[in-house]
């Protein structure tokens, strides 16, 4: 047996469960042997590189199960309001962007709780950008803040009716305020100058660099297709994968157009086949069944609290159509990646999977992302139907936006069902985790911290309030082992890559993350950082070689 190229000893190994072994040997892009320090050290030859973890944790590379990497990269390179959490900070960044000689001012990343009343207005933006269109997408991508020049260019007036699945926000006098929700945002963003392919490539590679620095070696892009202000990332993935520049292991969900009915099934299957033959590993179809609670577009069983008796949020796809669509996708052996935020949307997604199981028998493992509210009657159905709960763990804390804008709309009863991670786990649900970046930070250590403590990480500038330091529904905390599994192997299992990723075992790909210390108590995630990231045995990030890129 030839000597390994690299050995790591002295590690607290997670496979992803805590392992009795402390060392690994790596040859080529694979882990060849896992064992004790003595066993692995004995394999080393004169040319073997030796790494001593000195007791620190070594995990399978993180796998983000729900991310928008191109949008995240574009945000990093553009007017990135995510780096501030105040009106003064936003004004400074927008002024700086407006000083550039661009035909439009385009940016993203603002939080509603920064503004009086929860939403920004065009008057504020007119002051900063008076001379040309400005369009700034919210951090959750469900709202677009525009100035008067942008409204005028789009021909939007106070009298323009709301488009399907969208809303033009108006004040008490009926005047358009400059806030466009969901599909209404497209009325303006479709007029913006298209981004150059070279900028998209640069953005995707900037995203990859940041994600490597956070220990992410695999990710699942949750939307391949055009959605709101986000450009279609499929051509950028195709080109960067083909050129060899994108080396992270990427799978994705092909976007189901929300207005399409079951007659679209043959076309989506043809698009999946075309994307795959172009080198993009499509593993599922993305179906958006509702919006978000903060603007009352999430679909709820009972009405929103304090709004109106009719305000329950719309189902994007009629439940009978959804059942037929999911049955068709399932019959083709493909998985469905649902967006389900409200308890009614979650129930409709589960009902659609139940219809597919009844018709097709056991089939692909489907998944529902977000799960802000799950009715207690539906918690057991995840395990029964083989549906994965795709969690965005960093959301499960009482930051100011959640306390001020979201929980009041849910009311005290439903607030006890908010992000029921622990309940889902105890009910046997299969779990995966992802960040939904750029909606929120892509840092898995932050997500794991919040999954296990239900508090905000100390460094998160979007959660500076006292309530974010107190565990939100402590019974819904996960243990570190369960959370690590969800952010590694659990995610690989729903992306079809578990045969070679998500493990620290002989024969698995040498995709590893070395931390700066061990993981013990649930609070430990917020105290450690990534020391080194290995992709197929090669170092793609080392903290001591260069600092982490700016961002989170
Ligand atoms: Zn998303």
Short mmCIF file of C-alpha atoms and ligand atoms in Angstrom, two decimals:
data_model
loop_
_atom_site.label_atom_id
_atom_site.label_comp_id
_atom_site.label_asym_id
_atom_site.label_seq_id
_atom_site.Cartn_x
_atom_site.Cartn_y
_atom_site.Cartn_z
CA UNK A 1 0.00 0.00 0.00
CA UNK A 2 1.46 3.38 -0.96
CA UNK A 3 1.77 5.98 1.76
CA UNK A 4 -1.04 8.54 2.13
CA UNK A 5 -0.47 12.10 0.91
CA UNK A 6 -1.96 13.58 4.06
CA UNK A 7 -2.66 12.32 7.57
CA UNK A 8 -4.63 14.18 10.21
CA UNK A 9 -4.14 13.07 13.83
CA UNK A 10 -5.31 14.26 17.24
CA UNK A 11 -8.82 15.02 16.00
CA UNK A 12 -12.19 14.95 17.68
CA UNK A 13 -13.84 13.17 14.73
CA UNK A 14 -17.52 13.41 13.82
CA UNK A 15 -18.75 10.87 11.25
CA UNK A 16 -21.11 12.74 11.59
CA UNK A 17 -21.73 11.02 14.98
CA UNK A 18 -18.90 11.28 17.54
CA UNK A 19 -16.26 8.73 16.53
CA UNK A 20 -13.85 6.72 18.68
CA UNK A 21 -11.22 7.23 15.96
CA UNK A 22 -8.94 10.28 16.09
CA UNK A 23 -7.08 10.17 12.80
CA UNK A 24 -7.58 9.85 9.04
CA UNK A 25 -5.34 9.05 6.09
CA UNK A 26 -6.01 10.67 2.71
CA UNK A 27 -4.77 9.65 -0.73
CA UNK A 28 -5.90 11.36 -3.90
CA UNK A 29 -9.37 12.75 -3.30
CA UNK A 30 -10.45 10.04 -0.86
CA UNK A 31 -10.24 9.10 2.79
CA UNK A 32 -8.40 5.77 2.76
CA UNK A 33 -8.21 4.78 6.44
CA UNK A 34 -9.81 6.03 9.67
CA UNK A 35 -8.34 4.93 12.99
CA UNK A 36 -6.24 5.77 16.03
CA UNK A 37 -3.35 8.23 15.97
CA UNK A 38 -0.88 5.33 16.23
CA UNK A 39 -2.44 3.35 13.36
CA UNK A 40 -2.62 6.31 11.01
CA UNK A 41 0.81 7.74 11.93
CA UNK A 42 2.33 4.36 11.10
CA UNK A 43 1.01 4.66 7.53
CA UNK A 44 2.80 7.95 6.85
CA UNK A 45 5.79 7.93 4.53
CA UNK A 46 8.58 10.49 4.05
CA UNK A 47 6.46 12.59 1.67
CA UNK A 48 3.25 12.45 3.70
CA UNK A 49 2.02 15.81 5.00
CA UNK A 50 1.07 15.56 8.69
CA UNK A 51 -1.57 17.72 10.30
CA UNK A 52 -2.07 17.67 14.06
CA UNK A 53 -5.61 18.76 14.96
CA UNK A 54 -4.52 19.14 18.61
CA UNK A 55 -7.89 17.98 19.91
CA UNK A 56 -9.99 20.17 17.64
CA UNK A 57 -13.12 18.93 15.88
CA UNK A 58 -12.88 17.53 12.35
CA UNK A 59 -16.23 17.17 10.57
CA UNK A 60 -17.38 16.15 7.12
CA UNK A 61 -17.45 19.30 4.96
CA UNK A 62 -20.65 21.22 5.61
CA UNK A 63 -23.43 20.74 3.05
CA UNK A 64 -25.81 23.67 2.74
CA UNK A 65 -29.16 22.10 1.78
CA UNK A 66 -30.84 25.35 0.68
CA UNK A 67 -28.87 28.30 -0.64
CA UNK A 68 -28.92 30.86 -3.46
CA UNK A 69 -25.22 31.16 -4.16
CA UNK A 70 -25.36 33.39 -7.25
CA UNK A 71 -27.67 35.88 -5.51
CA UNK A 72 -25.38 35.74 -2.49
CA UNK A 73 -22.32 36.43 -4.63
CA UNK A 74 -24.05 39.29 -6.43
CA UNK A 75 -24.99 40.77 -3.05
CA UNK A 76 -21.36 40.53 -1.90
CA UNK A 77 -20.19 42.42 -4.98
CA UNK A 78 -23.04 44.98 -5.05
CA UNK A 79 -24.66 47.50 -2.65
CA UNK A 80 -24.77 45.02 0.24
CA UNK A 81 -27.03 46.39 2.98
CA UNK A 82 -26.67 43.09 4.88
CA UNK A 83 -23.46 44.45 6.40
CA UNK A 84 -25.39 47.10 8.40
CA UNK A 85 -28.50 47.16 10.57
CA UNK A 86 -29.43 50.86 10.86
CA UNK A 87 -30.93 53.64 8.77
CA UNK A 88 -27.72 55.63 8.92
CA UNK A 89 -25.73 52.59 7.75
CA UNK A 90 -28.10 51.95 4.86
CA UNK A 91 -27.98 55.63 3.82
CA UNK A 92 -24.19 55.59 3.77
CA UNK A 93 -24.05 52.47 1.58
CA UNK A 94 -26.76 53.67 -0.83
CA UNK A 95 -25.08 57.07 -1.20
CA UNK A 96 -21.81 55.35 -2.01
CA UNK A 97 -23.52 53.16 -4.63
CA UNK A 98 -25.28 56.20 -6.10
CA UNK A 99 -21.89 57.91 -6.54
CA UNK A 100 -21.02 55.26 -9.16
CA UNK A 101 -21.99 56.17 -12.75
CA UNK A 102 -24.39 53.23 -13.21
CA UNK A 103 -27.73 53.55 -15.05
CA UNK A 104 -29.55 52.05 -12.04
CA UNK A 105 -28.73 51.73 -8.37
CA UNK A 106 -29.21 48.06 -7.48
CA UNK A 107 -28.70 46.47 -4.09
CA UNK A 108 -30.07 44.06 -1.50
CA UNK A 109 -30.06 42.90 2.09
CA UNK A 110 -32.18 45.37 4.11
CA UNK A 111 -34.22 44.34 7.17
CA UNK A 112 -37.74 45.73 7.71
CA UNK A 113 -37.38 46.33 11.45
CA UNK A 114 -34.86 49.09 10.72
CA UNK A 115 -37.69 51.25 9.31
CA UNK A 116 -40.48 52.93 11.27
CA UNK A 117 -43.63 50.86 10.64
CA UNK A 118 -41.62 47.88 9.37
CA UNK A 119 -41.22 48.86 5.71
CA UNK A 120 -39.17 51.49 3.87
CA UNK A 121 -40.68 54.21 1.64
CA UNK A 122 -39.78 55.77 -1.68
CA UNK A 123 -39.43 59.25 -0.11
CA UNK A 124 -36.46 57.98 1.86
CA UNK A 125 -34.88 56.49 -1.26
CA UNK A 126 -35.67 59.58 -3.41
CA UNK A 127 -33.54 61.60 -1.03
CA UNK A 128 -30.58 59.29 -1.60
CA UNK A 129 -31.14 58.54 -5.32
CA UNK A 130 -33.22 61.33 -6.90
CA UNK A 131 -32.00 61.08 -10.50
CA UNK A 132 -32.43 57.48 -11.73
CA UNK A 133 -34.13 54.22 -10.85
CA UNK A 134 -33.10 52.56 -7.61
CA UNK A 135 -34.17 49.06 -6.60
CA UNK A 136 -33.17 47.40 -3.34
CA UNK A 137 -34.30 43.88 -2.50
CA UNK A 138 -35.03 42.90 1.10
CA UNK A 139 -32.81 40.30 2.78
CA UNK A 140 -35.63 37.76 2.46
CA UNK A 141 -36.06 38.52 -1.29
CA UNK A 142 -39.84 38.91 -0.84
CA UNK A 143 -39.93 42.70 -1.03
CA UNK A 144 -38.44 45.32 -3.32
CA UNK A 145 -37.88 48.92 -2.20
CA UNK A 146 -37.93 51.33 -5.15
CA UNK A 147 -37.75 55.07 -5.66
CA UNK A 148 -40.13 57.31 -7.59
CA UNK A 149 -38.00 57.19 -10.75
CA UNK A 150 -38.34 53.38 -10.82
CA UNK A 151 -42.12 53.51 -10.28
CA UNK A 152 -42.46 56.06 -13.09
CA UNK A 153 -40.30 54.06 -15.48
CA UNK A 154 -42.50 51.00 -14.86
CA UNK A 155 -45.65 53.11 -15.35
CA UNK A 156 -46.81 52.20 -11.84
CA UNK A 157 -49.32 54.62 -10.35
CA UNK A 158 -51.53 54.63 -7.27
CA UNK A 159 -54.29 53.20 -9.49
CA UNK A 160 -52.29 50.21 -10.83
CA UNK A 161 -53.99 46.99 -9.65
CA UNK A 162 -51.98 44.42 -7.68
CA UNK A 163 -50.59 41.67 -9.95
CA UNK A 164 -51.41 38.00 -9.18
CA UNK A 165 -49.35 36.78 -6.18
CA UNK A 166 -48.04 40.26 -5.49
CA UNK A 167 -48.89 43.51 -3.77
CA UNK A 168 -48.15 47.18 -4.39
CA UNK A 169 -48.03 48.56 -0.86
CA UNK A 170 -50.16 51.72 -0.43
CA UNK A 171 -50.50 54.13 2.47
CA UNK A 172 -53.76 55.14 4.18
CA UNK A 173 -54.40 57.68 1.40
CA UNK A 174 -54.00 54.98 -1.28
CA UNK A 175 -50.60 56.23 -2.51
CA UNK A 176 -48.01 53.67 -3.66
CA UNK A 177 -45.28 53.82 -0.99
CA UNK A 178 -42.40 52.38 -3.03
CA UNK A 179 -42.66 48.89 -1.54
CA UNK A 180 -43.47 46.05 -3.95
CA UNK A 181 -44.15 42.63 -2.46
CA UNK A 182 -43.47 39.27 -4.13
CA UNK A 183 -44.47 39.26 -7.84
CA UNK A 184 -45.15 43.03 -7.81
CA UNK A 185 -41.38 43.50 -7.58
CA UNK A 186 -40.96 42.05 -11.06
CA UNK A 187 -42.90 45.00 -12.52
CA UNK A 188 -39.77 47.05 -11.87
CA UNK A 189 -36.90 44.56 -11.75
CA UNK A 190 -37.66 43.15 -15.22
CA UNK A 191 -36.74 46.60 -16.61
CA UNK A 192 -33.32 46.73 -14.95
CA UNK A 193 -30.26 46.42 -17.21
CA UNK A 194 -29.30 42.72 -17.54
CA UNK A 195 -26.18 41.63 -15.71
CA UNK A 196 -23.19 40.64 -17.81
CA UNK A 197 -22.25 36.94 -17.84
CA UNK A 198 -18.76 37.90 -16.61
CA UNK A 199 -20.26 39.59 -13.52
CA UNK A 200 -22.35 36.51 -12.76
CA UNK A 201 -19.28 34.29 -13.04
CA UNK A 202 -17.34 36.61 -10.74
CA UNK A 203 -20.24 36.56 -8.26
CA UNK A 204 -20.51 32.77 -8.20
CA UNK A 205 -16.78 32.41 -7.62
CA UNK A 206 -16.88 35.05 -4.85
CA UNK A 207 -19.67 33.02 -3.25
CA UNK A 208 -17.58 29.85 -3.51
CA UNK A 209 -14.61 31.56 -1.84
CA UNK A 210 -16.76 32.75 1.07
CA UNK A 211 -18.48 29.36 1.45
CA UNK A 212 -15.14 27.50 1.47
CA UNK A 213 -13.97 29.83 4.25
CA UNK A 214 -17.03 28.76 6.27
CA UNK A 215 -16.29 25.05 5.80
CA UNK A 216 -18.93 24.44 3.13
CA UNK A 217 -17.78 21.96 0.50
CA UNK A 218 -21.19 21.04 -0.99
CA UNK A 219 -24.31 23.05 -1.51
CA UNK A 220 -27.77 22.67 -2.94
CA UNK A 221 -29.00 25.65 -4.93
CA UNK A 222 -32.69 26.00 -4.13
CA UNK A 223 -33.68 27.84 -7.33
CA UNK A 224 -32.28 27.16 -10.78
CA UNK A 225 -34.48 29.47 -12.84
CA UNK A 226 -35.77 33.02 -12.77
CA UNK A 227 -37.33 34.18 -9.51
CA UNK A 228 -38.18 37.75 -8.47
CA UNK A 229 -35.06 39.90 -8.73
CA UNK A 230 -32.73 36.92 -8.94
CA UNK A 231 -31.22 36.17 -12.35
CA UNK A 232 -31.29 32.55 -13.54
CA UNK A 233 -28.22 30.89 -12.06
CA UNK A 234 -28.34 27.84 -14.33
CA UNK A 235 -26.17 29.32 -17.17
CA UNK A 236 -23.60 30.56 -14.63
CA UNK A 237 -23.39 27.12 -13.00
CA UNK A 238 -23.13 25.42 -16.39
CA UNK A 239 -20.24 27.68 -17.48
CA UNK A 240 -18.28 27.75 -14.22
CA UNK A 241 -18.60 23.98 -13.78
CA UNK A 242 -17.55 23.33 -17.40
CA UNK A 243 -14.50 25.62 -17.10
CA UNK A 244 -13.39 23.90 -13.89
CA UNK A 245 -13.53 27.15 -11.90
CA UNK A 246 -16.41 25.98 -9.68
CA UNK A 247 -15.05 22.99 -7.77
CA UNK A 248 -17.50 22.88 -4.85
CA UNK A 249 -19.96 20.02 -5.15
CA UNK A 250 -23.19 21.56 -6.31
CA UNK A 251 -26.65 20.10 -6.81
CA UNK A 252 -29.79 22.11 -7.45
CA UNK A 253 -33.54 22.34 -7.73
CA UNK A 254 -35.06 23.36 -11.05
CA UNK A 255 -37.68 26.08 -10.57
CA UNK A 256 -41.33 25.23 -11.22
CA UNK A 257 -42.99 28.41 -12.59
CA UNK A 258 -45.72 29.26 -10.03
CA UNK A 259 -48.38 29.96 -12.68
CA UNK A 260 -47.87 26.60 -14.45
CA UNK A 261 -50.41 23.79 -14.12
CA UNK A 262 -49.97 20.00 -14.41
CA UNK A 263 -49.71 20.37 -18.21
CA UNK A 264 -46.19 21.74 -17.63
CA UNK A 265 -44.90 18.34 -16.38
CA UNK A 266 -43.35 17.16 -19.68
CA UNK A 267 -41.52 20.47 -20.04
CA UNK A 268 -40.02 20.45 -16.54
CA UNK A 269 -38.80 16.87 -17.08
CA UNK A 270 -37.21 17.92 -20.39
CA UNK A 271 -35.55 20.91 -18.67
CA UNK A 272 -34.18 18.66 -15.92
CA UNK A 273 -32.69 16.34 -18.56
CA UNK A 274 -31.19 19.29 -20.47
CA UNK A 275 -29.60 20.77 -17.33
CA UNK A 276 -28.14 17.40 -16.38
CA UNK A 277 -26.64 16.85 -19.82
CA UNK A 278 -25.07 20.32 -19.53
CA UNK A 279 -23.26 19.13 -16.39
CA UNK A 280 -25.50 20.60 -13.67
CA UNK A 281 -26.61 17.95 -11.13
CA UNK A 282 -30.31 18.67 -10.78
CA UNK A 283 -31.71 16.46 -8.01
CA UNK A 284 -35.14 18.00 -7.48
CA UNK A 285 -37.86 20.38 -8.65
CA UNK A 286 -38.53 23.49 -6.55
CA UNK A 287 -42.16 24.29 -5.86
CA UNK A 288 -43.04 27.43 -3.94
CA UNK A 289 -46.37 26.89 -2.15
CA UNK A 290 -46.58 30.17 -0.21
CA UNK A 291 -44.67 33.33 0.76
CA UNK A 292 -43.55 34.56 4.18
CA UNK A 293 -45.35 35.50 7.41
CA UNK A 294 -43.91 39.03 7.71
CA UNK A 295 -45.99 40.29 4.77
CA UNK A 296 -48.93 37.92 5.31
CA UNK A 297 -48.20 35.88 2.17
CA UNK A 298 -47.48 32.66 4.09
CA UNK A 299 -50.51 30.35 3.90
CA UNK A 300 -52.02 29.80 7.37
CA UNK A 301 -54.79 27.51 8.61
CA UNK A 302 -56.23 30.23 10.88
CA UNK A 303 -56.20 33.94 9.94
CA UNK A 304 -53.28 36.22 10.80
CA UNK A 305 -53.70 37.82 14.21
CA UNK A 306 -54.88 41.44 14.18
CA UNK A 307 -55.17 41.77 10.38
CA UNK A 308 -58.56 40.69 9.03
CA UNK A 309 -60.69 37.52 9.23
CA UNK A 310 -59.92 36.79 5.55
CA UNK A 311 -56.15 37.22 5.84
CA UNK A 312 -54.83 33.65 5.73
CA UNK A 313 -52.34 34.01 2.85
CA UNK A 314 -52.75 32.43 -0.59
CA UNK A 315 -51.73 28.96 -1.70
CA UNK A 316 -49.53 29.52 -4.76
CA UNK A 317 -50.79 26.32 -6.41
CA UNK A 318 -54.32 24.98 -5.88
CA UNK A 319 -54.05 21.84 -3.68
CA UNK A 320 -55.66 19.57 -6.31
CA UNK A 321 -53.18 20.75 -8.96
CA UNK A 322 -50.32 20.41 -6.47
CA UNK A 323 -51.21 16.76 -5.84
CA UNK A 324 -51.23 16.04 -9.56
CA UNK A 325 -47.94 17.88 -10.17
CA UNK A 326 -46.13 16.17 -7.28
CA UNK A 327 -47.49 12.76 -8.34
CA UNK A 328 -46.10 13.36 -11.84
CA UNK A 329 -42.67 14.48 -10.63
CA UNK A 330 -42.53 11.56 -8.18
CA UNK A 331 -43.47 9.08 -10.92
CA UNK A 332 -40.46 10.31 -12.91
CA UNK A 333 -38.21 9.37 -9.95
CA UNK A 334 -37.46 13.00 -9.10
CA UNK A 335 -37.64 14.67 -5.72
CA UNK A 336 -39.69 17.78 -4.91
CA UNK A 337 -38.12 20.58 -2.87
CA UNK A 338 -41.08 22.55 -1.49
CA UNK A 339 -41.04 26.05 -0.03
CA UNK A 340 -43.53 25.74 2.85
CA UNK A 341 -43.60 28.46 5.52
CA UNK A 342 -47.16 28.63 6.89
CA UNK A 343 -48.92 25.68 8.54
CA UNK A 344 -51.49 25.46 5.73
CA UNK A 345 -48.82 25.42 3.01
CA UNK A 346 -46.91 22.73 4.93
CA UNK A 347 -50.11 20.65 5.19
CA UNK A 348 -50.84 21.08 1.47
CA UNK A 349 -47.29 19.92 0.59
CA UNK A 350 -47.67 16.85 2.85
CA UNK A 351 -51.10 16.12 1.34
CA UNK A 352 -49.57 16.27 -2.16
CA UNK A 353 -46.85 13.80 -1.15
CA UNK A 354 -49.52 11.54 0.39
CA UNK A 355 -51.39 11.61 -2.94
CA UNK A 356 -48.17 10.69 -4.78
CA UNK A 357 -47.48 7.81 -2.35
CA UNK A 358 -51.04 6.54 -2.77
CA UNK A 359 -50.68 6.50 -6.56
CA UNK A 360 -46.99 5.59 -7.03
CA UNK A 361 -46.07 3.73 -3.84
CA UNK A 362 -42.77 4.49 -2.08
CA UNK A 363 -40.66 6.81 -4.19
CA UNK A 364 -38.16 9.65 -4.03
CA UNK A 365 -37.50 11.38 -0.69
CA UNK A 366 -39.24 14.76 -0.91
CA UNK A 367 -38.44 17.76 1.29
CA UNK A 368 -40.12 20.85 2.67
CA UNK A 369 -37.90 23.85 3.36
CA UNK A 370 -38.39 26.57 6.00
CA UNK A 371 -41.26 25.15 8.16
CA UNK A 372 -41.83 28.32 10.16
CA UNK A 373 -45.12 26.85 11.41
CA UNK A 374 -46.11 23.19 11.50
CA UNK A 375 -49.49 22.25 12.93
CA UNK A 376 -49.01 19.67 15.72
CA UNK A 377 -51.31 17.31 13.77
CA UNK A 378 -48.81 17.28 10.88
CA UNK A 379 -45.55 16.74 12.80
CA UNK A 380 -45.74 12.92 12.66
CA UNK A 381 -46.52 12.91 8.94
CA UNK A 382 -42.91 13.80 7.97
CA UNK A 383 -41.66 10.40 9.16
CA UNK A 384 -44.76 8.56 7.89
CA UNK A 385 -44.42 10.01 4.38
CA UNK A 386 -40.62 10.01 4.21
CA UNK A 387 -40.48 13.79 3.85
CA UNK A 388 -37.31 15.59 4.96
CA UNK A 389 -37.55 18.72 7.08
CA UNK A 390 -35.11 21.12 5.38
CA UNK A 391 -34.41 23.58 8.23
CA UNK A 392 -32.87 27.05 8.19
CA UNK A 393 -31.68 26.91 11.80
CA UNK A 394 -30.38 30.48 12.14
CA UNK A 395 -34.01 31.71 11.96
CA UNK A 396 -35.06 29.97 15.18
CA UNK A 397 -34.39 32.81 17.63
CA UNK A 398 -36.25 35.88 18.83
CA UNK A 399 -34.37 38.61 16.97
CA UNK A 400 -35.94 42.04 16.69
CA UNK A 401 -37.50 41.45 13.26
CA UNK A 402 -39.19 38.26 14.48
CA UNK A 403 -40.30 39.86 17.75
CA UNK A 404 -41.59 43.08 16.18
CA UNK A 405 -42.97 41.95 12.80
CA UNK A 406 -43.63 38.22 12.81
CA UNK A 407 -44.74 36.96 16.22
CA UNK A 408 -47.52 39.60 16.56
CA UNK A 409 -49.01 38.33 13.28
CA UNK A 410 -49.00 34.75 14.58
CA UNK A 411 -50.44 35.45 18.02
CA UNK A 412 -49.46 33.76 21.30
CA UNK A 413 -50.94 30.32 20.49
CA UNK A 414 -49.13 29.80 17.21
CA UNK A 415 -45.91 31.31 18.53
CA UNK A 416 -45.47 28.04 20.45
CA UNK A 417 -45.25 26.16 17.10
CA UNK A 418 -42.50 28.39 15.69
CA UNK A 419 -39.73 26.35 14.03
CA UNK A 420 -40.53 23.07 15.86
CA UNK A 421 -37.14 21.40 15.22
CA UNK A 422 -37.11 19.33 18.41
CA UNK A 423 -40.70 18.13 17.88
CA UNK A 424 -39.92 17.06 14.31
CA UNK A 425 -36.78 15.23 15.44
CA UNK A 426 -38.58 13.42 18.29
CA UNK A 427 -41.29 12.42 15.80
CA UNK A 428 -38.64 10.71 13.66
CA UNK A 429 -38.43 13.24 10.83
CA UNK A 430 -35.32 13.12 8.66
CA UNK A 431 -33.53 16.47 8.97
CA UNK A 432 -31.35 18.53 6.64
CA UNK A 433 -30.08 22.06 7.16
CA UNK A 434 -29.18 25.04 5.04
CA UNK A 435 -28.85 28.80 5.34
CA UNK A 436 -31.04 30.24 2.57
CA UNK A 437 -28.15 32.73 2.03
CA UNK A 438 -28.42 35.63 1.11
CA UNK A 439 -31.66 35.70 3.13
CA UNK A 440 -29.49 35.09 6.20
CA UNK A 441 -25.82 34.38 6.90
CA UNK A 442 -24.38 31.23 5.27
CA UNK A 443 -22.20 30.46 8.33
CA UNK A 444 -22.99 26.84 9.38
CA UNK A 445 -21.41 27.36 12.82
CA UNK A 446 -23.89 30.17 13.44
CA UNK A 447 -26.74 27.97 12.25
CA UNK A 448 -25.61 25.05 14.42
CA UNK A 449 -25.29 27.37 17.42
CA UNK A 450 -28.88 28.55 17.01
CA UNK A 451 -30.19 25.03 16.28
CA UNK A 452 -28.74 23.86 19.60
CA UNK A 453 -29.37 26.92 21.80
CA UNK A 454 -32.29 28.76 20.09
CA UNK A 455 -30.36 32.01 20.70
CA UNK A 456 -28.54 34.30 18.27
CA UNK A 457 -24.77 34.05 17.76
CA UNK A 458 -22.92 36.79 19.63
CA UNK A 459 -21.57 38.40 16.45
CA UNK A 460 -24.87 38.66 14.55
CA UNK A 461 -25.67 42.34 14.00
CA UNK A 462 -29.27 41.47 13.02
CA UNK A 463 -30.01 40.18 16.52
CA UNK A 464 -28.77 42.76 19.02
CA UNK A 465 -31.91 42.70 21.19
CA UNK A 466 -32.02 41.11 24.65
CA UNK A 467 -34.72 38.59 23.65
CA UNK A 468 -32.34 37.02 21.12
CA UNK A 469 -30.09 35.95 24.03
CA UNK A 470 -32.92 33.98 25.69
CA UNK A 471 -33.70 30.50 24.25
CA UNK A 472 -36.77 30.67 21.99
CA UNK A 473 -38.89 27.59 22.83
CA UNK A 474 -36.10 25.66 24.59
CA UNK A 475 -37.93 22.32 24.06
CA UNK A 476 -37.28 22.74 20.33
CA UNK A 477 -33.46 22.74 20.72
CA UNK A 478 -31.51 20.00 18.98
CA UNK A 479 -28.46 18.19 20.36
CA UNK A 480 -25.13 18.87 18.59
CA UNK A 481 -24.91 15.40 17.05
CA UNK A 482 -28.36 15.68 15.45
CA UNK A 483 -27.66 19.18 14.18
CA UNK A 484 -24.24 18.28 12.74
CA UNK A 485 -25.78 15.28 10.99
CA UNK A 486 -28.44 17.50 9.42
CA UNK A 487 -25.81 19.98 8.13
CA UNK A 488 -23.66 17.20 6.61
CA UNK A 489 -24.95 13.69 5.85
CA UNK A 490 -28.63 14.65 6.18
CA UNK A 491 -28.21 17.23 3.44
CA UNK A 492 -26.18 14.84 1.27
CA UNK A 493 -28.94 12.24 1.59
CA UNK A 494 -31.52 14.52 -0.02
CA UNK A 495 -29.12 15.71 -2.72
CA UNK A 496 -28.24 12.21 -3.91
CA UNK A 497 -24.57 12.53 -2.92
CA UNK A 498 -24.53 10.46 0.28
CA UNK A 499 -22.70 7.59 -1.43
CA UNK A 500 -19.48 9.62 -1.39
CA UNK A 501 -20.01 12.72 0.81
CA UNK A 502 -21.14 13.59 4.33
CA UNK A 503 -19.02 10.93 6.09
CA UNK A 504 -15.55 10.50 7.52
CA UNK A 505 -15.09 6.91 6.47
CA UNK A 506 -12.75 4.89 4.27
CA UNK A 507 -13.75 5.40 0.63
CA UNK A 508 -15.58 8.70 1.19
CA UNK A 509 -14.43 11.88 -0.52
CA UNK A 510 -11.90 13.78 1.59
CA UNK A 511 -14.20 16.80 2.02
CA UNK A 512 -13.43 17.88 5.58
CA UNK A 513 -13.62 20.89 7.83
CA UNK A 514 -11.12 21.37 10.67
CA UNK A 515 -12.28 23.68 13.43
CA UNK A 516 -10.19 25.70 15.88
CA UNK A 517 -11.39 23.69 18.88
CA UNK A 518 -13.54 20.77 20.02
CA UNK A 519 -17.34 20.68 20.01
CA UNK A 520 -18.71 19.80 23.41
CA UNK A 521 -21.52 21.83 24.91
CA UNK A 522 -24.27 23.13 22.58
CA UNK A 523 -22.83 26.64 23.07
CA UNK A 524 -19.47 25.53 21.64
CA UNK A 525 -20.33 26.30 18.02
CA UNK A 526 -20.22 30.05 18.61
CA UNK A 527 -16.75 29.79 20.15
CA UNK A 528 -14.95 27.97 17.33
CA UNK A 529 -14.07 29.00 13.79
CA UNK A 530 -13.01 27.16 10.66
CA UNK A 531 -9.25 26.52 10.63
CA UNK A 532 -9.08 24.68 7.33
CA UNK A 533 -11.37 23.34 4.62
CA UNK A 534 -10.41 20.36 2.47
CA UNK A 535 -12.16 19.53 -0.79
CA UNK A 536 -11.20 16.15 -2.23
CA UNK A 537 -8.07 16.19 -0.06
CA UNK A 538 -6.91 19.63 -1.30
CA UNK A 539 -6.90 22.66 1.00
CA UNK A 540 -9.36 25.24 -0.37
CA UNK A 541 -9.26 27.45 2.73
CA UNK A 542 -6.77 27.83 5.56
CA UNK A 543 -7.28 30.49 8.22
CA UNK A 544 -3.56 30.84 8.83
CA UNK A 545 -2.80 31.28 5.12
CA UNK A 546 -5.16 34.17 4.49
CA UNK A 547 -7.94 35.92 6.36
CA UNK A 548 -11.57 35.04 5.72
CA UNK A 549 -13.11 37.10 2.93
CA UNK A 550 -15.22 40.02 4.11
CA UNK A 551 -18.83 39.25 4.87
CA UNK A 552 -20.07 37.01 7.60
ZN1 LIG B 1 -34.59 30.08 -0.49
#
